[in-house]
Amino acid sequence: MINVKEAKELIQENCSTLKVVKLPLLEANGSILAEPVYAVMDTPPFHQSAMDGYVFSFENWDKESDLKVIGEIQTGSYSNTIVQPNEAVRIYTGAPIPPGTDTVVMQEKVNREGNALQILDAALVATANVRPQSSQTQKGELALQSGQLLTPVAISFLAGIGINKVSVFSKPTVSIIVTGKELAGADDEISEGKIFESNSIGLIAALQQLGIDPVSVEVVDDVEEEIEKSITNQLSSDILILTGGVSVGDYDLVPASLEKCGVQKIFHKIKQKPGKPFYFGRHNQTLVFALPGNPAAVMSCFYEYVVQAIGSFTQKEYFKKIALPLTEDFNKKAGLTFFLKGKIGDNNVTVLNNQESYKLNSFAVADCLIEFDEEGEYFKKGDLVNLRMIL
Ligand code: AMP
Ligand code: MG
């Protein structure tokens, strides 16, 4: 049986697909730029007033007499009338300054009577309160580098400099198949022996957090032909996630079904808890993750392995790993890596109760998965442990 490190290496080796798509800005929100973006215009596109006030030529102002107000330029309009020495124009924030001017005085720092304007700003200097053309970005200049995360602000920045489409690394398409004769849907009567199906809900929600809507979600019985039919239908996705039926029981039919469908097994079983029977395979470019059905195993395998694969498509790192000291001692047997639900405190972390893989009540309030390494046995209060933040 391979260990966690080997499993992650094998997954990484099989994540070779990098697709680039050109998307409208809002659809690219949260993606990584696959190409640099160059400014297609100057921004600001013209010399702009930074204040509501009056614009005039500082050099040509004799400072003794009042300026004469000869008109106004509203933001959004424009004037090419040349302003003469000792003349001023009423102007507003964002409006283009007219030819013959270079300086704006704030309206709070003038005294205006009729068209006579007295400047009451002793500290005023030439070019004050003017945003020069191209002072943010110059046409042709590198605006954002490839590899940049497109945050809401980055998108707003690009919109402001006239960019409306960007090339980003594509998100993978994902299909989900949950298996189990016992599974009842939310609207079903829950009859004897059945349970409510919850794995697909957790997976869909976790994918949504990454900006991915699965292309297909199917619930299938523990019947070989049905499982095979579903698998065959979903092998065109970049990533296929299955849950359940991957262990050693007589009705754990997923590995055999995958093989029948031509999926090449890369590994089956990892020295870890929860999620030991984890299966990973590949069919052409499709990565196949078959997760053990216990709900906590599903979610921790998703965060530890499936997210890694999604990140290699999108070139993103989703859930950061940090190290924090434990609030209590923790003991385990050597031989398995443990991924335990934890709660981050004030610069420390606590292992939660109810770690069994069929339970989600602690996982529901956890904010991290703490990794207790394979060989470790006795972890002491204050020992640093690695954890993955999952919020
Ligand atoms: P399996 O991996 O198929 O042996 O399932 C392990 C445990 O997880 C069993 O108790 C199943 O009933 C439960 N389980 C499997 N699939 C789901 C699911 N989609 N939702 C909730 N529980 C499940
Ligand atoms: Mg089952």
Coordinates of C-alpha atoms and ligand atoms in Angstrom, one line a residue:
M1 CA 0.0 0.0 0.0
I2 CA 1.3 3.4 -0.9
N3 CA 1.5 6.4 1.6
V4 CA 0.0 9.9 1.3
K5 CA 3.1 11.4 -0.2
E6 CA 3.4 8.8 -2.9
A7 CA -0.3 9.1 -3.6
K8 CA 0.0 12.9 -4.1
E9 CA 3.0 12.4 -6.3
L10 CA 1.2 10.0 -8.5
I11 CA -1.8 12.3 -8.8
Q12 CA 0.5 15.2 -9.7
E13 CA 2.2 13.1 -12.4
N14 CA -1.1 12.4 -14.0
C15 CA -2.3 16.0 -14.0
S16 CA -0.9 17.1 -17.3
T17 CA -3.9 19.0 -18.8
L18 CA -3.6 22.7 -19.0
K19 CA -6.3 24.4 -21.1
V20 CA -6.5 28.1 -21.7
V21 CA -9.8 29.8 -22.4
K22 CA -10.6 33.4 -23.3
L23 CA -13.4 34.6 -21.1
P24 CA -15.4 37.8 -20.4
L25 CA -14.1 39.4 -17.3
L26 CA -16.8 38.4 -14.8
E27 CA -16.6 34.8 -15.9
A28 CA -12.8 34.9 -15.3
N29 CA -13.3 36.1 -11.7
G30 CA -11.1 34.0 -9.4
S31 CA -9.1 32.5 -12.3
I32 CA -5.4 32.7 -13.0
L33 CA -4.2 34.7 -16.0
A34 CA -2.6 32.5 -18.6
E35 CA -1.2 35.4 -20.6
P36 CA 0.0 38.8 -19.7
V37 CA -2.4 41.7 -20.3
Y38 CA -1.1 44.9 -21.9
A39 CA -2.9 48.2 -21.8
V40 CA -4.7 49.0 -25.0
M41 CA -5.1 52.7 -24.1
D42 CA -3.8 55.4 -21.7
T43 CA -5.5 55.6 -18.4
P44 CA -6.6 58.2 -17.5
P45 CA -7.2 58.8 -21.2
F46 CA -6.7 62.6 -20.8
H47 CA -5.5 65.0 -18.2
Q48 CA -8.3 64.9 -15.6
S49 CA -9.4 67.2 -12.8
A50 CA -9.0 65.5 -9.5
M51 CA -11.3 67.9 -7.7
D52 CA -14.5 69.9 -8.0
G53 CA -13.1 73.4 -8.5
Y54 CA -11.6 75.8 -11.1
V55 CA -9.0 75.1 -13.6
F56 CA -6.5 77.7 -15.0
S57 CA -2.9 78.2 -16.1
F58 CA -0.7 78.5 -13.0
E59 CA 2.3 80.0 -14.9
N60 CA 0.2 82.7 -16.6
W61 CA -1.7 83.8 -13.5
D62 CA -0.3 87.1 -12.2
K63 CA -1.4 86.2 -8.6
E64 CA -2.4 89.8 -8.0
S65 CA -5.8 90.0 -9.7
D66 CA -8.8 87.8 -9.7
L67 CA -9.3 85.2 -12.4
K68 CA -12.3 85.5 -14.7
V69 CA -14.5 82.4 -14.9
I70 CA -15.4 81.9 -18.6
G71 CA -17.4 78.7 -18.6
E72 CA -17.7 75.2 -17.2
I73 CA -16.8 71.6 -18.1
Q74 CA -19.1 69.0 -16.6
T75 CA -17.6 65.5 -16.1
G76 CA -18.3 63.5 -19.2
S77 CA -18.1 66.5 -21.5
Y78 CA -15.2 68.2 -23.1
S79 CA -14.0 71.6 -24.3
N80 CA -11.3 72.5 -26.8
T81 CA -11.6 76.3 -26.2
I82 CA -8.1 77.6 -25.3
V83 CA -8.2 79.2 -21.9
Q84 CA -6.3 82.5 -21.8
P85 CA -4.0 83.8 -19.1
N86 CA -6.0 84.9 -16.0
E87 CA -9.1 83.0 -17.1
A88 CA -10.5 80.0 -15.3
V89 CA -13.1 77.4 -16.0
R90 CA -15.5 75.8 -13.5
I91 CA -14.6 72.0 -13.5
Y92 CA -15.6 68.8 -11.8
T93 CA -13.8 65.7 -10.6
G94 CA -13.0 63.5 -13.6
A95 CA -13.6 66.1 -16.3
P96 CA -10.9 66.8 -18.9
I97 CA -8.9 69.9 -18.3
P98 CA -9.1 72.3 -21.3
P99 CA -6.2 73.4 -23.4
G100 CA -4.2 76.3 -21.9
T101 CA -4.6 75.1 -18.3
D102 CA -2.6 72.9 -16.0
T103 CA -3.8 73.5 -12.4
V104 CA -7.0 73.0 -10.4
V105 CA -7.9 74.9 -7.3
M106 CA -10.5 73.2 -5.0
Q107 CA -13.8 75.0 -4.8
E108 CA -13.4 75.2 -1.0
K109 CA -10.4 77.4 -1.5
V110 CA -11.8 80.2 -3.6
N111 CA -14.1 83.1 -3.2
R112 CA -16.3 83.6 -6.2
E113 CA -18.4 86.7 -6.9
G114 CA -20.2 86.6 -10.2
N115 CA -17.4 85.7 -12.7
A116 CA -14.6 87.0 -10.5
L117 CA -12.6 84.3 -8.8
Q118 CA -10.2 84.9 -6.0
I119 CA -7.9 82.1 -5.0
L120 CA -7.4 81.6 -1.3
D121 CA -4.9 78.7 -1.4
A122 CA -1.4 79.9 -0.5
A123 CA 0.0 76.4 -0.8
L124 CA -1.3 75.8 -4.4
V125 CA 1.4 74.8 -6.8
A126 CA 1.5 74.3 -10.6
T127 CA -0.2 71.1 -11.8
A128 CA -2.0 70.6 -8.5
N129 CA -5.2 68.6 -8.5
V130 CA -4.7 67.3 -12.0
R131 CA -4.3 63.6 -12.8
P132 CA -2.0 63.4 -15.8
Q133 CA -3.0 61.3 -18.9
S134 CA -1.6 57.7 -18.6
S135 CA -0.5 58.3 -15.0
Q136 CA -2.0 54.9 -14.0
T137 CA -1.3 52.9 -17.2
Q138 CA 0.2 53.8 -20.5
K139 CA -0.9 52.3 -23.7
G140 CA 1.2 49.2 -24.5
E141 CA 2.4 48.8 -20.9
L142 CA 2.2 45.5 -19.0
A143 CA -1.0 45.8 -16.9
L144 CA -1.1 42.4 -15.3
Q145 CA 1.4 39.5 -15.5
S146 CA 0.5 36.0 -16.4
G147 CA 0.0 33.9 -13.3
Q148 CA -1.9 36.8 -11.6
L149 CA -5.0 35.8 -9.7
L150 CA -8.0 37.7 -11.0
T151 CA -9.5 39.2 -7.8
P152 CA -12.6 41.4 -8.0
V153 CA -10.3 44.4 -7.9
A154 CA -8.0 43.0 -10.7
I155 CA -11.1 42.6 -12.8
S156 CA -12.3 46.1 -12.1
F157 CA -8.9 47.4 -12.9
L158 CA -8.9 45.7 -16.3
A159 CA -12.4 46.9 -17.0
G160 CA -11.3 50.4 -16.3
I161 CA -8.4 50.2 -18.8
G162 CA -10.7 48.9 -21.6
I163 CA -10.0 45.1 -21.4
N164 CA -13.1 43.0 -21.6
K165 CA -11.8 39.5 -22.2
V166 CA -8.8 37.6 -20.7
S167 CA -7.1 34.3 -21.2
V168 CA -7.1 32.2 -18.1
F169 CA -6.5 28.6 -17.1
S170 CA -9.7 26.6 -17.6
K171 CA -11.5 24.9 -14.8
P172 CA -11.9 21.2 -15.2
T173 CA -15.2 19.7 -16.0
V174 CA -16.3 17.4 -13.2
S175 CA -18.8 14.6 -13.0
I176 CA -20.1 12.9 -9.8
I177 CA -21.4 9.4 -9.4
V178 CA -22.5 8.3 -6.0
T179 CA -23.1 4.6 -5.6
G180 CA -25.2 2.7 -3.0
K181 CA -28.4 0.7 -2.9
E182 CA -29.2 2.3 0.4
L183 CA -29.3 5.9 -0.8
A184 CA -32.5 7.9 -0.7
G185 CA -33.0 11.3 -2.3
A186 CA -34.1 14.3 -0.3
D187 CA -37.7 13.9 -1.7
D188 CA -37.9 10.2 -1.2
E189 CA -39.7 8.3 1.6
I190 CA -37.0 7.0 3.9
S191 CA -37.9 3.3 4.0
E192 CA -36.3 0.5 6.1
G193 CA -32.6 0.1 5.5
K194 CA -32.2 3.4 3.6
I195 CA -30.3 6.6 4.5
F196 CA -30.4 10.0 3.0
E197 CA -27.8 10.5 0.3
S198 CA -25.4 13.3 1.4
N199 CA -22.1 12.8 -0.4
S200 CA -23.2 14.4 -3.6
I201 CA -24.4 17.4 -1.7
G202 CA -21.1 17.9 0.1
L203 CA -19.2 17.5 -3.1
I204 CA -21.4 19.8 -5.1
A205 CA -21.1 22.5 -2.4
A206 CA -17.3 22.1 -2.2
L207 CA -17.0 22.3 -5.9
Q208 CA -19.2 25.4 -5.9
Q209 CA -16.7 27.0 -3.5
L210 CA -14.1 26.5 -6.2
G211 CA -16.3 28.1 -8.8
I212 CA -17.2 24.8 -10.4
D213 CA -20.6 23.4 -11.1
P214 CA -20.5 19.6 -11.9
V215 CA -21.7 18.7 -15.3
S216 CA -23.5 15.7 -14.1
V217 CA -24.5 14.1 -10.7
E218 CA -25.9 10.6 -10.7
V219 CA -27.0 8.3 -7.9
V220 CA -26.7 4.6 -8.9
D221 CA -27.5 1.3 -7.3
D222 CA -24.8 -1.3 -6.4
V223 CA -25.4 -3.1 -9.7
E224 CA -22.4 -3.6 -12.0
E225 CA -24.2 -2.8 -15.3
E226 CA -25.7 0.4 -13.9
I227 CA -22.4 1.6 -12.5
E228 CA -20.6 0.8 -15.8
K229 CA -23.3 2.6 -17.8
S230 CA -22.9 5.7 -15.6
I231 CA -19.1 5.6 -15.8
T232 CA -19.1 5.2 -19.5
N233 CA -21.4 8.3 -19.8
Q234 CA -19.1 10.4 -17.7
L235 CA -15.7 9.6 -19.1
S236 CA -15.7 12.7 -21.2
S237 CA -15.2 14.9 -18.1
D238 CA -11.8 16.0 -17.0
I239 CA -12.4 14.7 -13.5
L240 CA -14.8 11.9 -12.5
I241 CA -15.5 11.5 -8.8
L242 CA -17.3 8.4 -7.5
T243 CA -18.2 7.6 -4.0
G244 CA -18.9 4.3 -2.3
G245 CA -18.4 0.7 -3.4
V246 CA -14.6 1.0 -3.5
S247 CA -13.8 -1.2 -0.5
V248 CA -13.7 -5.0 0.0
G249 CA -17.4 -6.0 0.4
D250 CA -19.2 -8.2 -2.1
Y251 CA -21.2 -5.2 -3.3
D252 CA -18.2 -2.9 -3.6
L253 CA -18.2 -3.0 -7.4
V254 CA -16.6 0.2 -8.4
P255 CA -13.0 -0.8 -9.0
A256 CA -14.1 -3.8 -11.2
S257 CA -16.6 -1.6 -13.1
L258 CA -13.9 1.0 -13.7
E259 CA -11.6 -1.6 -15.1
K260 CA -14.4 -2.9 -17.4
C261 CA -14.8 0.6 -18.7
G262 CA -11.1 0.8 -19.6
V263 CA -10.0 3.0 -16.7
Q264 CA -6.4 2.3 -15.9
K265 CA -5.8 1.9 -12.1
I266 CA -2.9 4.1 -10.8
F267 CA -3.4 3.1 -7.2
H268 CA -6.0 1.6 -4.9
K269 CA -5.7 2.2 -1.1
I270 CA -3.6 4.7 0.8
K271 CA -2.0 4.4 4.2
Q272 CA -4.4 7.0 5.7
K273 CA -7.4 7.4 8.0
P274 CA -10.0 8.2 7.0
G275 CA -10.2 7.1 3.4
K276 CA -7.9 4.1 3.2
P277 CA -9.7 2.4 0.2
F278 CA -9.2 5.5 -2.0
Y279 CA -8.8 4.6 -5.7
F280 CA -7.2 6.7 -8.3
G281 CA -7.2 5.9 -12.0
R282 CA -7.1 7.4 -15.5
H283 CA -8.9 7.0 -18.8
N284 CA -7.1 9.0 -21.5
Q285 CA -7.2 12.5 -20.1
T286 CA -9.9 11.8 -17.5
L287 CA -8.8 11.5 -13.9
V288 CA -10.9 9.2 -11.9
F289 CA -11.2 9.5 -8.1
A290 CA -13.2 6.8 -6.4
L291 CA -13.7 7.7 -2.8
P292 CA -14.8 5.5 0.0
G293 CA -18.5 6.2 0.8
N294 CA -18.3 7.3 4.4
P295 CA -19.2 10.9 4.3
A296 CA -16.2 12.2 6.3
A297 CA -13.8 10.1 4.2
V298 CA -15.4 11.6 1.0
M299 CA -14.9 15.2 2.2
S300 CA -11.4 14.8 3.5
C301 CA -10.2 12.9 0.4
F302 CA -11.8 15.7 -1.7
Y303 CA -9.9 18.4 0.2
E304 CA -6.6 16.5 0.2
Y305 CA -6.5 15.0 -3.3
V306 CA -9.3 16.1 -5.6
V307 CA -8.6 19.7 -4.9
Q308 CA -4.9 19.2 -5.7
A309 CA -5.9 17.9 -9.1
I310 CA -8.4 20.8 -9.7
G311 CA -5.6 23.2 -8.8
S312 CA -3.3 21.7 -11.4
F313 CA -5.9 22.6 -14.0
T314 CA -6.6 26.1 -12.8
Q315 CA -3.0 26.7 -11.5
K316 CA -4.4 27.7 -8.2
E317 CA -3.6 26.8 -4.6
Y318 CA -7.0 26.6 -2.9
F319 CA -6.7 25.6 0.8
K320 CA -3.4 26.8 2.3
K321 CA -1.4 24.7 4.7
I322 CA 0.0 26.2 7.9
A323 CA 1.6 24.8 11.1
L324 CA 0.1 25.5 14.5
P325 CA 0.7 24.1 18.0
L326 CA -1.7 21.6 19.4
T327 CA -3.8 22.5 22.5
E328 CA -3.8 18.9 23.8
D329 CA -1.8 15.7 23.6
F330 CA -2.8 13.4 20.8
N331 CA -1.8 9.7 20.4
K332 CA -2.2 7.4 17.4
K333 CA -0.6 4.2 16.1
A334 CA 2.2 4.4 13.6
G335 CA 1.6 3.3 10.0
L336 CA -1.2 5.5 8.9
T337 CA -1.4 9.3 8.2
F338 CA -4.4 10.7 10.1
F339 CA -6.4 13.6 8.7
L340 CA -8.4 14.9 11.6
K341 CA -11.0 17.6 11.8
G342 CA -9.7 20.5 13.8
K343 CA -10.6 24.0 15.0
I344 CA -8.1 26.8 14.8
G345 CA -7.9 28.9 18.0
D346 CA -5.8 31.9 19.0
N347 CA -2.5 30.7 17.4
N348 CA -3.2 27.0 18.1
V349 CA -5.4 24.2 17.0
T350 CA -7.7 21.7 18.7
V351 CA -8.5 18.2 17.5
L352 CA -12.3 17.8 17.6
N353 CA -14.3 14.9 18.9
N354 CA -16.3 12.5 16.7
Q355 CA -13.6 11.7 14.2
E356 CA -15.2 8.5 12.9
S357 CA -15.6 8.5 9.2
Y358 CA -19.4 7.9 9.2
K359 CA -19.9 11.1 11.3
L360 CA -20.1 14.6 10.0
N361 CA -21.1 16.5 13.1
S362 CA -17.6 17.7 14.1
F363 CA -16.6 18.1 10.4
A364 CA -19.6 20.4 10.0
V365 CA -18.0 22.9 12.4
A366 CA -14.3 22.2 11.6
D367 CA -12.2 24.8 9.9
C368 CA -9.2 22.7 9.1
L369 CA -7.8 19.2 8.6
I370 CA -4.8 18.4 10.8
E371 CA -2.3 16.0 9.3
F372 CA -0.7 13.6 11.8
D373 CA 2.1 12.0 9.9
E374 CA 2.4 8.3 9.2
E375 CA 5.1 7.4 11.6
G376 CA 4.2 9.7 14.5
E377 CA 2.6 8.2 17.6
Y378 CA 2.8 10.7 20.5
F379 CA 2.0 14.3 19.8
K380 CA 2.3 16.6 22.7
K381 CA 0.5 19.7 23.6
G382 CA 2.4 22.6 22.0
D383 CA 3.9 20.4 19.2
L384 CA 3.6 22.0 15.8
V385 CA 1.3 20.1 13.4
N386 CA 0.6 20.8 9.7
L387 CA -3.0 21.6 8.9
R388 CA -5.0 22.6 5.9
M389 CA -7.5 25.4 6.3
I390 CA -10.7 24.3 4.5
L391 CA -12.8 27.5 4.8
Ligands
AMP1 P1 -19.2 2.1 1.0 O1 -18.0 2.9 0.8 O2 -20.1 2.0 -0.2 O3 -18.9 0.8 1.7 O4 -20.1 3.0 2.1 C1 -19.5 3.3 3.3 C2 -20.6 3.9 4.2 O5 -20.9 5.2 3.6 C3 -21.9 3.2 4.3 O6 -22.4 3.3 5.6 C4 -22.7 3.9 3.3 O7 -24.1 3.8 3.6 C5 -22.3 5.3 3.4 N1 -22.5 6.1 2.2 C6 -22.1 5.7 1.0 N2 -22.5 6.5 0.0 C7 -23.1 7.5 0.7 C8 -23.8 8.7 0.3 N3 -23.8 9.1 -1.0 N4 -24.3 9.5 1.2 C9 -24.3 9.1 2.5 N5 -23.7 8.0 3.0 C10 -23.1 7.2 2.1
MG2 MG -21.7 0.9 -0.6

